[in-house]
C-alpha positions as MATLAB code, in Angstrom:
seq = 'MNWDQFEKEQPIAARLLKNSLVNRRIAHAYLFEGEHGTGKKEASLLMAASLFCEENGQDVTPCDHCGNCKRIKSGNHPDVHIVEPDGLSIKIDQIRALRTEFSKSGMESKRKLYIIIDAEKMTVQAANSLLKFLEEPHAETTAVLVTDQPQQLLPTIISRCQSVPFHPLTPEFFAKRLEEAGVPKGKTFLLAAITNDLQEALRLNDDDWFAQARKIVLKLYEVLNNPLYAMTTLQVDWIGHFKEKAQHDMGLSLLLYIYKDVLNIQLGKDRQLVYPDQRQTLEKDALQTSMKRLSEQMTAILEAKRKLHANMNPQLLMEQLVLNLQGGPSFV';
ca = [
      53.955  -55.192 -198.300;
      52.285  -56.793 -195.261;
      51.846  -55.451 -191.725;
      54.843  -57.348 -190.326;
      57.138  -55.836 -192.946;
      55.545  -52.403 -192.555;
      56.060  -52.448 -188.777;
      59.726  -53.383 -189.194;
      60.458  -50.758 -191.842;
      58.272  -47.881 -190.633;
      57.320  -48.516 -186.987;
      55.954  -45.015 -186.326;
      53.758  -44.869 -189.428;
      52.599  -48.464 -188.965;
      51.655  -47.915 -185.320;
      49.713  -44.750 -186.131;
      47.722  -46.360 -188.950;
      47.158  -49.648 -187.158;
      45.733  -47.848 -184.118;
      43.360  -45.938 -186.391;
      42.163  -49.157 -188.003;
      41.853  -51.159 -184.782;
      39.910  -48.384 -183.048;
      37.805  -47.648 -186.153;
      38.850  -44.020 -185.979;
      39.798  -43.413 -189.592;
      40.686  -39.827 -190.487;
      39.033  -38.435 -193.582;
      42.451  -37.518 -195.041;
      46.034  -38.683 -194.480;
      49.298  -37.248 -195.756;
      51.959  -39.938 -196.260;
      55.176  -37.914 -196.402;
      58.792  -39.001 -196.654;
      61.681  -39.664 -199.001;
      61.286  -41.580 -202.236;
      61.492  -45.326 -201.715;
      60.276  -45.411 -198.105;
      57.187  -47.506 -198.897;
      54.470  -44.824 -198.937;
      52.534  -46.118 -201.939;
      52.787  -49.733 -200.745;
      51.496  -48.641 -197.329;
      48.537  -46.845 -198.903;
      47.552  -50.040 -200.741;
      47.991  -52.054 -197.533;
      45.652  -49.636 -195.775;
      43.122  -49.988 -198.588;
      43.243  -53.776 -198.361;
      42.865  -53.608 -194.589;
      39.776  -51.405 -194.924;
      38.043  -53.426 -197.635;
      39.106  -57.015 -196.863;
      36.035  -59.275 -196.622;
      37.555  -61.743 -194.193;
      39.760  -59.905 -191.697;
      36.925  -59.226 -189.230;
      38.295  -57.478 -186.123;
      41.857  -58.049 -187.325;
      43.419  -55.355 -189.518;
      45.500  -57.831 -191.495;
      44.079  -58.338 -195.017;
      43.647  -61.951 -196.096;
      45.150  -61.357 -199.577;
      42.839  -63.901 -201.218;
      39.293  -62.498 -201.020;
      37.796  -60.682 -203.994;
      38.423  -57.205 -202.558;
      42.056  -57.914 -201.696;
      42.731  -59.296 -205.167;
      41.065  -56.371 -206.932;
      42.926  -53.802 -204.834;
      46.196  -55.546 -205.635;
      45.377  -55.503 -209.356;
      44.147  -51.898 -209.240;
      40.534  -52.427 -210.285;
      38.434  -52.178 -207.129;
      35.446  -49.901 -207.907;
      35.629  -48.063 -204.579;
      39.414  -47.575 -204.444;
      40.707  -44.928 -206.835;
      44.348  -44.100 -207.505;
      45.273  -40.777 -209.119;
      48.786  -40.404 -210.551;
      50.429  -37.651 -212.632;
      49.285  -37.487 -216.227;
      52.649  -36.680 -217.758;
      54.448  -34.198 -215.522;
      51.479  -33.123 -213.411;
      48.127  -34.019 -211.900;
      45.583  -31.924 -213.755;
      42.322  -30.359 -212.666;
      40.295  -32.687 -214.914;
      41.634  -35.662 -212.948;
      40.502  -34.152 -209.639;
      37.129  -33.159 -211.146;
      36.624  -36.719 -212.356;
      37.506  -37.987 -208.883;
      35.018  -35.624 -207.230;
      32.298  -36.692 -209.652;
      33.001  -40.355 -208.962;
      32.930  -39.817 -205.218;
      29.642  -37.929 -205.344;
      28.072  -41.312 -206.117;
      27.457  -43.908 -203.441;
      29.919  -46.765 -203.114;
      29.498  -49.543 -205.630;
      29.780  -52.335 -203.073;
      29.816  -50.599 -199.670;
      29.391  -47.166 -198.170;
      33.160  -46.712 -197.923;
      35.324  -45.140 -200.612;
      39.056  -44.447 -200.634;
      41.202  -42.455 -203.003;
      44.989  -42.299 -203.186;
      46.833  -39.415 -204.850;
      50.383  -40.394 -205.766;
      52.981  -37.596 -206.056;
      50.419  -35.148 -204.694;
      52.955  -32.316 -204.891;
      52.647  -32.497 -208.695;
      49.089  -31.179 -208.718;
      48.650  -28.020 -210.755;
      47.432  -24.975 -208.826;
      43.942  -25.499 -210.259;
      43.949  -29.188 -209.323;
      45.165  -28.415 -205.794;
      42.411  -25.824 -205.280;
      39.800  -28.263 -206.577;
      41.052  -30.944 -204.182;
      41.011  -28.443 -201.325;
      37.279  -27.859 -201.859;
      36.806  -31.629 -201.796;
      38.737  -31.940 -198.534;
      36.756  -29.092 -196.988;
      33.494  -30.957 -197.607;
      34.381  -34.578 -196.759;
      31.812  -37.254 -197.516;
      30.986  -39.729 -194.784;
      32.956  -42.985 -195.101;
      35.361  -41.373 -197.589;
      39.099  -41.542 -196.927;
      41.854  -39.723 -198.824;
      45.531  -40.644 -198.819;
      47.929  -38.101 -200.302;
      51.387  -39.505 -201.007;
      54.303  -37.109 -201.417;
      58.094  -36.884 -201.337;
      57.933  -33.082 -201.078;
      55.199  -31.908 -198.690;
      56.611  -28.369 -198.730;
      55.238  -28.008 -202.261;
      51.652  -28.669 -201.178;
      49.256  -25.904 -200.221;
      49.422  -25.302 -196.456;
      45.622  -25.429 -196.397;
      45.706  -28.954 -197.843;
      48.313  -30.071 -195.311;
      46.240  -28.644 -192.451;
      43.294  -30.837 -193.437;
      45.298  -34.068 -193.429;
      46.658  -36.223 -190.647;
      50.406  -36.418 -191.208;
      51.971  -39.880 -191.334;
      55.791  -39.590 -191.470;
      57.869  -42.157 -193.349;
      61.535  -42.122 -192.359;
      64.518  -43.315 -194.431;
      65.433  -46.936 -193.790;
      68.670  -47.382 -191.888;
      71.581  -48.430 -194.129;
      71.923  -51.636 -192.102;
      68.272  -52.579 -192.585;
      68.194  -51.728 -196.272;
      71.530  -53.449 -196.955;
      70.067  -56.615 -195.433;
      67.045  -56.337 -197.733;
      69.359  -55.947 -200.721;
      71.387  -58.976 -199.702;
      68.164  -60.987 -199.412;
      67.286  -59.799 -202.925;
      70.542  -61.241 -204.285;
      72.848  -58.211 -204.292;
      76.473  -59.140 -203.465;
      77.329  -58.187 -199.895;
      80.202  -55.951 -201.000;
      77.798  -53.670 -202.880;
      74.874  -53.491 -200.468;
      76.050  -50.545 -198.351;
      76.976  -48.473 -201.391;
      73.501  -48.946 -202.846;
      71.920  -48.328 -199.430;
      73.818  -45.031 -199.225;
      72.411  -43.935 -202.586;
      68.746  -44.919 -202.340;
      66.001  -46.313 -200.143;
      64.123  -47.630 -203.178;
      64.572  -51.381 -203.629;
      63.786  -51.369 -207.346;
      66.165  -48.474 -208.015;
      68.895  -50.216 -206.031;
      68.431  -53.435 -208.004;
      68.528  -51.474 -211.259;
      71.772  -49.757 -210.248;
      73.239  -53.118 -209.241;
      72.796  -54.328 -212.838;
      73.714  -51.007 -214.493;
      77.007  -51.030 -216.418;
      77.160  -47.209 -216.328;
      76.979  -47.258 -212.529;
      79.654  -49.963 -212.245;
      81.970  -47.910 -214.460;
      81.176  -44.758 -212.468;
      82.330  -46.478 -209.289;
      85.617  -47.475 -210.943;
      86.272  -43.947 -212.238;
      85.605  -42.356 -208.845;
      87.947  -44.784 -207.101;
      90.589  -44.162 -209.765;
      90.348  -40.391 -209.308;
      90.697  -40.762 -205.547;
      93.718  -43.030 -206.004;
      95.613  -40.553 -208.216;
      94.658  -37.329 -206.433;
      98.151  -36.918 -204.995;
      99.628  -36.934 -208.488;
      98.476  -33.657 -210.120;
      99.215  -34.780 -213.687;
      97.432  -38.139 -213.385;
      94.556  -36.542 -211.490;
      93.835  -33.983 -214.205;
      94.248  -36.598 -216.929;
      91.790  -38.916 -215.174;
      89.416  -36.008 -214.745;
      89.580  -34.929 -218.405;
      89.583  -38.375 -219.999;
      87.570  -40.585 -217.666;
      85.341  -38.380 -215.504;
      84.250  -35.791 -218.103;
      83.764  -38.549 -220.669;
      81.527  -40.605 -218.406;
      79.605  -38.080 -216.301;
      77.768  -35.961 -218.849;
      74.458  -34.889 -217.317;
      73.986  -32.903 -214.125;
      72.406  -35.876 -212.335;
      75.381  -38.048 -213.353;
      77.887  -35.506 -212.035;
      75.907  -35.363 -208.801;
      76.023  -39.151 -208.522;
      79.794  -39.076 -209.104;
      80.269  -36.495 -206.369;
      78.196  -38.611 -203.976;
      80.322  -41.673 -204.766;
      83.447  -39.597 -204.099;
      82.040  -38.274 -200.825;
      81.376  -41.827 -199.575;
      85.101  -42.631 -199.900;
      86.000  -39.830 -197.479;
      83.183  -40.880 -195.158;
      84.651  -44.390 -195.104;
      88.062  -42.988 -194.124;
      86.443  -40.942 -191.363;
      84.464  -43.942 -190.080;
      87.660  -45.979 -189.913;
      89.239  -43.226 -187.802;
      86.188  -43.254 -185.529;
      86.170  -47.044 -185.234;
      82.852  -47.303 -187.128;
      84.130  -49.503 -189.928;
      81.631  -52.372 -189.899;
      79.563  -50.998 -192.758;
      82.049  -49.492 -195.171;
      80.547  -48.335 -198.438;
      83.731  -49.544 -200.175;
      84.693  -52.698 -198.233;
      86.954  -53.913 -201.056;
      89.099  -50.780 -200.558;
      89.580  -51.303 -196.829;
      93.378  -51.718 -196.960;
      93.900  -48.458 -198.856;
      91.376  -46.571 -196.750;
      92.908  -47.769 -193.483;
      96.305  -46.525 -194.663;
      94.816  -43.145 -195.590;
      93.030  -42.957 -192.238;
      96.402  -43.133 -190.493;
      97.906  -40.386 -192.674;
      95.002  -37.902 -192.717;
      93.759  -35.655 -189.930;
      90.071  -35.350 -189.115;
      90.359  -31.622 -189.816;
      91.633  -32.281 -193.335;
      88.954  -34.910 -193.939;
      86.311  -32.420 -192.840;
      87.700  -29.829 -195.271;
      87.678  -32.321 -198.142;
      84.125  -33.484 -197.448;
      82.982  -29.871 -197.178;
      84.627  -29.159 -200.555;
      82.646  -31.996 -202.178;
      79.389  -30.806 -200.634;
      80.143  -27.286 -201.857;
      80.774  -28.699 -205.341;
      77.355  -30.405 -205.249;
      75.757  -27.094 -204.281;
      77.517  -25.228 -207.097;
      76.559  -27.964 -209.558;
      72.885  -27.361 -208.778;
      73.503  -23.620 -209.113;
      74.490  -24.397 -212.732;
      78.247  -23.874 -212.484;
      80.123  -25.355 -215.437;
      80.772  -29.016 -214.422;
      84.263  -29.199 -215.913;
      85.446  -26.006 -214.205;
      83.775  -27.135 -210.992;
      85.592  -30.486 -211.035;
      88.947  -28.893 -211.823;
      88.552  -26.604 -208.809;
      87.443  -29.510 -206.640;
      90.469  -31.618 -207.547;
      92.773  -28.720 -206.622;
      90.937  -28.333 -203.341;
      91.110  -32.050 -202.504;
      94.855  -31.930 -203.219;
      95.235  -29.034 -200.818;
      95.241  -26.284 -203.428;
      93.109  -23.135 -203.655;
      89.653  -23.215 -202.106;
      86.444  -22.454 -203.983;
      85.903  -18.768 -204.501;
];
């Protein structure tokens, strides 16, 4: 990531950080918070390069070719430390080691910077140890905490950090990025609806399971008005393919996007259909379905997602959902 890209993707975060760098008013701790895939880790490394670059002078843009820039990019700069979960959590020994390291003077300058990735995964002991560190900041030391779930951090840690919000990329912007990365145009808005993470989107684009999931969801939607075919498709195709909770959730999201497409056609917002290859069918359905009914169907899918996460049996849940989408009994 460079500053031009950062400013296009996250203008608020980029402006806040750039002003801090230009005015040499660096906070002792930042909290980069936002959804997964919004560029938080990349931005933290860009900030590190901007702080340590040997050749950028009064400009905040790192040169990318000096020794410091290269070592930050490769992860081996002695004064830039990255802490990531060891297994499922960040443990107290990792924070203790960080505090010990930062009690020493900088190897090559007075400045030191540490980045804690997935900060919400700190154990209680690790979080309390970090809090003591934040309460006694060393001069020229900067912390960057990166998190998808700030609500899981101690309020006292949050209060000692300057918040830097990272917002989801717009579907239009992210779809363009995907197209530039080689994803077929007909699939870009579907992937952009699912994730903001470029690498995850590219993985899904090449994933046979995901391609088959899309086909099964479209097939179920197509046969919903035929009760026998709908239940057969559900039992044979859906239950056979969507086995884990996360897979069922993905299937429900893919189903929800079909109804959103129908609604967007009714509203005249059909430039970025998630299923552009289904336009003819969806336009026909848009003429035959009321907005009230569409709202009921979308609400039923969202309710199914909620019940899925409340550990309702997936097969029973899907059978009830199909009845509801057909106009049968509601969830009870």
